């Protein structure tokens, strides 16, 4: 059974980064603890608000994110109306957040992100501008 329902996103908690059940414990924190060799028992002892399924949820979330097609696309071209709405300029970075009803793009300058795969640079060559001028 999936435990992804334990992963929450709230712009008012940890700047919208994925957290465990709305707590101020980021998925990244749990993953870093596991990567450093901490056992599930040690994590649960150090973070008494966490439950064993929360750790499973963090791992499941990481597994799903690592297989997301956006990670395989290093660059993209954003339609001009979106660039205008986001006030993007050539070379700006975007943050993509996958939600149940679609993908949300946010200008990197408006939300600090330390997850390197969540950002991508806009293509800026003359050929790209010509090919996608009507988007």
PDB file of C-alpha atoms in Angstrom:
ATOM      1  CA  UNK A   1       0.000   0.000   0.000  1.00  0.00           C
ATOM      2  CA  UNK A   2       1.268   3.468  -0.878  1.00  0.00           C
ATOM      3  CA  UNK A   3       2.238   5.872   1.872  1.00  0.00           C
ATOM      4  CA  UNK A   4       2.499   8.907  -0.439  1.00  0.00           C
ATOM      5  CA  UNK A   5      -0.539  10.470   1.267  1.00  0.00           C
ATOM      6  CA  UNK A   6       1.840  11.291   4.138  1.00  0.00           C
ATOM      7  CA  UNK A   7       3.845  13.658   1.912  1.00  0.00           C
ATOM      8  CA  UNK A   8       2.431  17.180   2.008  1.00  0.00           C
ATOM      9  CA  UNK A   9       3.117  20.463   0.235  1.00  0.00           C
ATOM     10  CA  UNK A  10       2.209  23.747   1.887  1.00  0.00           C
ATOM     11  CA  UNK A  11       3.696  27.067   0.740  1.00  0.00           C
ATOM     12  CA  UNK A  12       3.668  28.218   4.381  1.00  0.00           C
ATOM     13  CA  UNK A  13       5.656  25.236   5.658  1.00  0.00           C
ATOM     14  CA  UNK A  14       9.315  24.896   4.634  1.00  0.00           C
ATOM     15  CA  UNK A  15       8.729  27.165   1.613  1.00  0.00           C
ATOM     16  CA  UNK A  16       6.496  24.587  -0.029  1.00  0.00           C
ATOM     17  CA  UNK A  17       9.068  21.819  -0.022  1.00  0.00           C
ATOM     18  CA  UNK A  18       7.738  18.297   0.503  1.00  0.00           C
ATOM     19  CA  UNK A  19       7.279  17.549   4.194  1.00  0.00           C
ATOM     20  CA  UNK A  20       6.005  14.676   6.266  1.00  0.00           C
ATOM     21  CA  UNK A  21       2.337  15.101   7.278  1.00  0.00           C
ATOM     22  CA  UNK A  22       2.586  18.902   7.410  1.00  0.00           C
ATOM     23  CA  UNK A  23       5.278  18.737  10.079  1.00  0.00           C
ATOM     24  CA  UNK A  24       8.359  20.855   9.639  1.00  0.00           C
ATOM     25  CA  UNK A  25      10.302  17.724   8.802  1.00  0.00           C
ATOM     26  CA  UNK A  26      11.248  17.733   5.137  1.00  0.00           C
ATOM     27  CA  UNK A  27      11.391  14.599   3.026  1.00  0.00           C
ATOM     28  CA  UNK A  28      14.947  15.668   2.220  1.00  0.00           C
ATOM     29  CA  UNK A  29      15.871  15.565   5.926  1.00  0.00           C
ATOM     30  CA  UNK A  30      14.676  11.970   6.275  1.00  0.00           C
ATOM     31  CA  UNK A  31      16.441  10.930   3.079  1.00  0.00           C
ATOM     32  CA  UNK A  32      19.707  12.551   4.167  1.00  0.00           C
ATOM     33  CA  UNK A  33      19.533  10.759   7.504  1.00  0.00           C
ATOM     34  CA  UNK A  34      19.024   7.435   5.736  1.00  0.00           C
ATOM     35  CA  UNK A  35      21.855   8.211   3.288  1.00  0.00           C
ATOM     36  CA  UNK A  36      24.192   8.960   6.179  1.00  0.00           C
ATOM     37  CA  UNK A  37      23.539   5.499   7.601  1.00  0.00           C
ATOM     38  CA  UNK A  38      20.910   6.214  10.253  1.00  0.00           C
ATOM     39  CA  UNK A  39      18.560   3.317  10.862  1.00  0.00           C
ATOM     40  CA  UNK A  40      14.794   3.679  10.864  1.00  0.00           C
ATOM     41  CA  UNK A  41      14.851   3.144  14.614  1.00  0.00           C
ATOM     42  CA  UNK A  42      17.420   5.913  15.155  1.00  0.00           C
ATOM     43  CA  UNK A  43      15.402   8.352  13.055  1.00  0.00           C
ATOM     44  CA  UNK A  44      12.196   7.540  14.925  1.00  0.00           C
ATOM     45  CA  UNK A  45      14.007   7.986  18.241  1.00  0.00           C
ATOM     46  CA  UNK A  46      15.483  11.350  17.208  1.00  0.00           C
ATOM     47  CA  UNK A  47      12.188  12.585  15.679  1.00  0.00           C
ATOM     48  CA  UNK A  48       9.416  11.380  18.009  1.00  0.00           C
ATOM     49  CA  UNK A  49       6.684  12.953  15.844  1.00  0.00           C
ATOM     50  CA  UNK A  50       7.632  10.660  12.956  1.00  0.00           C
ATOM     51  CA  UNK A  51       6.035   7.273  12.463  1.00  0.00           C
ATOM     52  CA  UNK A  52       7.553   4.278  10.681  1.00  0.00           C
ATOM     53  CA  UNK A  53       5.310   4.712   7.602  1.00  0.00           C
ATOM     54  CA  UNK A  54       6.635   8.296   7.270  1.00  0.00           C
ATOM     55  CA  UNK A  55      10.083   6.931   6.460  1.00  0.00           C
ATOM     56  CA  UNK A  56       8.576   4.578   3.892  1.00  0.00           C
ATOM     57  CA  UNK A  57       6.694   7.562   2.418  1.00  0.00           C
ATOM     58  CA  UNK A  58       9.935   9.547   2.055  1.00  0.00           C
ATOM     59  CA  UNK A  59      11.589   6.650   0.250  1.00  0.00           C
ATOM     60  CA  UNK A  60       8.557   6.111  -1.969  1.00  0.00           C
ATOM     61  CA  UNK A  61       8.459   9.819  -2.834  1.00  0.00           C
ATOM     62  CA  UNK A  62      12.168   9.808  -3.736  1.00  0.00           C
ATOM     63  CA  UNK A  63      11.722   6.712  -5.887  1.00  0.00           C
ATOM     64  CA  UNK A  64       8.833   8.276  -7.790  1.00  0.00           C
ATOM     65  CA  UNK A  65      10.692  11.556  -8.278  1.00  0.00           C
ATOM     66  CA  UNK A  66      13.788   9.819  -9.605  1.00  0.00           C
ATOM     67  CA  UNK A  67      11.719   8.187 -12.339  1.00  0.00           C
ATOM     68  CA  UNK A  68       9.858  11.315 -13.392  1.00  0.00           C
ATOM     69  CA  UNK A  69      10.215  12.226 -17.061  1.00  0.00           C
ATOM     70  CA  UNK A  70      10.968  15.868 -16.228  1.00  0.00           C
ATOM     71  CA  UNK A  71      14.262  14.728 -14.730  1.00  0.00           C
ATOM     72  CA  UNK A  72      15.294  13.404 -18.118  1.00  0.00           C
ATOM     73  CA  UNK A  73      14.703  16.775 -19.793  1.00  0.00           C
ATOM     74  CA  UNK A  74      17.490  19.185 -18.906  1.00  0.00           C
ATOM     75  CA  UNK A  75      16.129  22.083 -20.907  1.00  0.00           C
ATOM     76  CA  UNK A  76      12.806  23.165 -22.298  1.00  0.00           C
ATOM     77  CA  UNK A  77      11.160  26.070 -24.035  1.00  0.00           C
ATOM     78  CA  UNK A  78       8.329  27.771 -22.208  1.00  0.00           C
ATOM     79  CA  UNK A  79       5.503  29.286 -24.253  1.00  0.00           C
ATOM     80  CA  UNK A  80       5.765  33.083 -24.560  1.00  0.00           C
ATOM     81  CA  UNK A  81       2.524  33.816 -22.623  1.00  0.00           C
ATOM     82  CA  UNK A  82       3.904  31.781 -19.692  1.00  0.00           C
ATOM     83  CA  UNK A  83       7.239  33.606 -19.890  1.00  0.00           C
ATOM     84  CA  UNK A  84       5.386  36.923 -19.821  1.00  0.00           C
ATOM     85  CA  UNK A  85       3.176  35.878 -16.894  1.00  0.00           C
ATOM     86  CA  UNK A  86       6.207  34.657 -14.927  1.00  0.00           C
ATOM     87  CA  UNK A  87       8.282  37.703 -16.001  1.00  0.00           C
ATOM     88  CA  UNK A  88      11.014  35.388 -17.239  1.00  0.00           C
ATOM     89  CA  UNK A  89      14.072  36.542 -19.069  1.00  0.00           C
ATOM     90  CA  UNK A  90      16.542  34.506 -21.060  1.00  0.00           C
ATOM     91  CA  UNK A  91      18.601  32.307 -18.754  1.00  0.00           C
ATOM     92  CA  UNK A  92      16.136  32.438 -15.845  1.00  0.00           C
ATOM     93  CA  UNK A  93      15.501  29.261 -13.921  1.00  0.00           C
ATOM     94  CA  UNK A  94      12.137  27.724 -13.144  1.00  0.00           C
ATOM     95  CA  UNK A  95      10.939  25.447 -10.379  1.00  0.00           C
ATOM     96  CA  UNK A  96       8.499  22.726 -11.337  1.00  0.00           C
ATOM     97  CA  UNK A  97       6.177  21.181  -8.799  1.00  0.00           C
ATOM     98  CA  UNK A  98       4.041  18.205  -9.687  1.00  0.00           C
ATOM     99  CA  UNK A  99       0.614  18.267  -8.131  1.00  0.00           C
ATOM    100  CA  UNK A 100      -2.362  15.971  -8.539  1.00  0.00           C
ATOM    101  CA  UNK A 101      -3.958  18.251 -11.130  1.00  0.00           C
ATOM    102  CA  UNK A 102      -0.857  19.192 -13.131  1.00  0.00           C
ATOM    103  CA  UNK A 103       2.542  20.811 -13.108  1.00  0.00           C
ATOM    104  CA  UNK A 104       3.109  24.237 -11.532  1.00  0.00           C
ATOM    105  CA  UNK A 105       5.934  26.453 -12.812  1.00  0.00           C
ATOM    106  CA  UNK A 106       7.384  29.111 -10.524  1.00  0.00           C
ATOM    107  CA  UNK A 107      10.209  31.511 -11.249  1.00  0.00           C
ATOM    108  CA  UNK A 108      13.190  30.337  -9.194  1.00  0.00           C
ATOM    109  CA  UNK A 109      13.674  33.838  -7.844  1.00  0.00           C
ATOM    110  CA  UNK A 110      10.343  33.646  -6.021  1.00  0.00           C
ATOM    111  CA  UNK A 111      10.996  30.364  -4.197  1.00  0.00           C
ATOM    112  CA  UNK A 112      14.372  29.162  -2.913  1.00  0.00           C
ATOM    113  CA  UNK A 113      15.029  25.599  -4.037  1.00  0.00           C
ATOM    114  CA  UNK A 114      17.957  23.364  -3.194  1.00  0.00           C
ATOM    115  CA  UNK A 115      16.723  20.332  -5.134  1.00  0.00           C
ATOM    116  CA  UNK A 116      18.882  20.475  -8.290  1.00  0.00           C
ATOM    117  CA  UNK A 117      16.531  18.400 -10.448  1.00  0.00           C
ATOM    118  CA  UNK A 118      13.597  20.729  -9.810  1.00  0.00           C
ATOM    119  CA  UNK A 119      15.165  23.519 -11.827  1.00  0.00           C
ATOM    120  CA  UNK A 120      16.068  23.838 -15.455  1.00  0.00           C
ATOM    121  CA  UNK A 121      17.481  26.579 -17.660  1.00  0.00           C
ATOM    122  CA  UNK A 122      15.632  27.991 -20.616  1.00  0.00           C
ATOM    123  CA  UNK A 123      17.085  27.380 -24.019  1.00  0.00           C
ATOM    124  CA  UNK A 124      18.306  30.657 -25.362  1.00  0.00           C
ATOM    125  CA  UNK A 125      19.812  30.113 -28.777  1.00  0.00           C
ATOM    126  CA  UNK A 126      18.670  32.003 -31.879  1.00  0.00           C
ATOM    127  CA  UNK A 127      17.428  28.703 -33.354  1.00  0.00           C
ATOM    128  CA  UNK A 128      15.272  28.074 -30.277  1.00  0.00           C
ATOM    129  CA  UNK A 129      13.804  31.567 -30.345  1.00  0.00           C
ATOM    130  CA  UNK A 130      12.965  31.157 -34.046  1.00  0.00           C
ATOM    131  CA  UNK A 131      11.537  27.639 -33.690  1.00  0.00           C
ATOM    132  CA  UNK A 132       9.321  28.521 -30.741  1.00  0.00           C
ATOM    133  CA  UNK A 133       8.498  32.156 -31.513  1.00  0.00           C
ATOM    134  CA  UNK A 134       4.783  31.441 -31.970  1.00  0.00           C
ATOM    135  CA  UNK A 135       4.290  29.489 -28.731  1.00  0.00           C
TER     136      UNK A 135
END
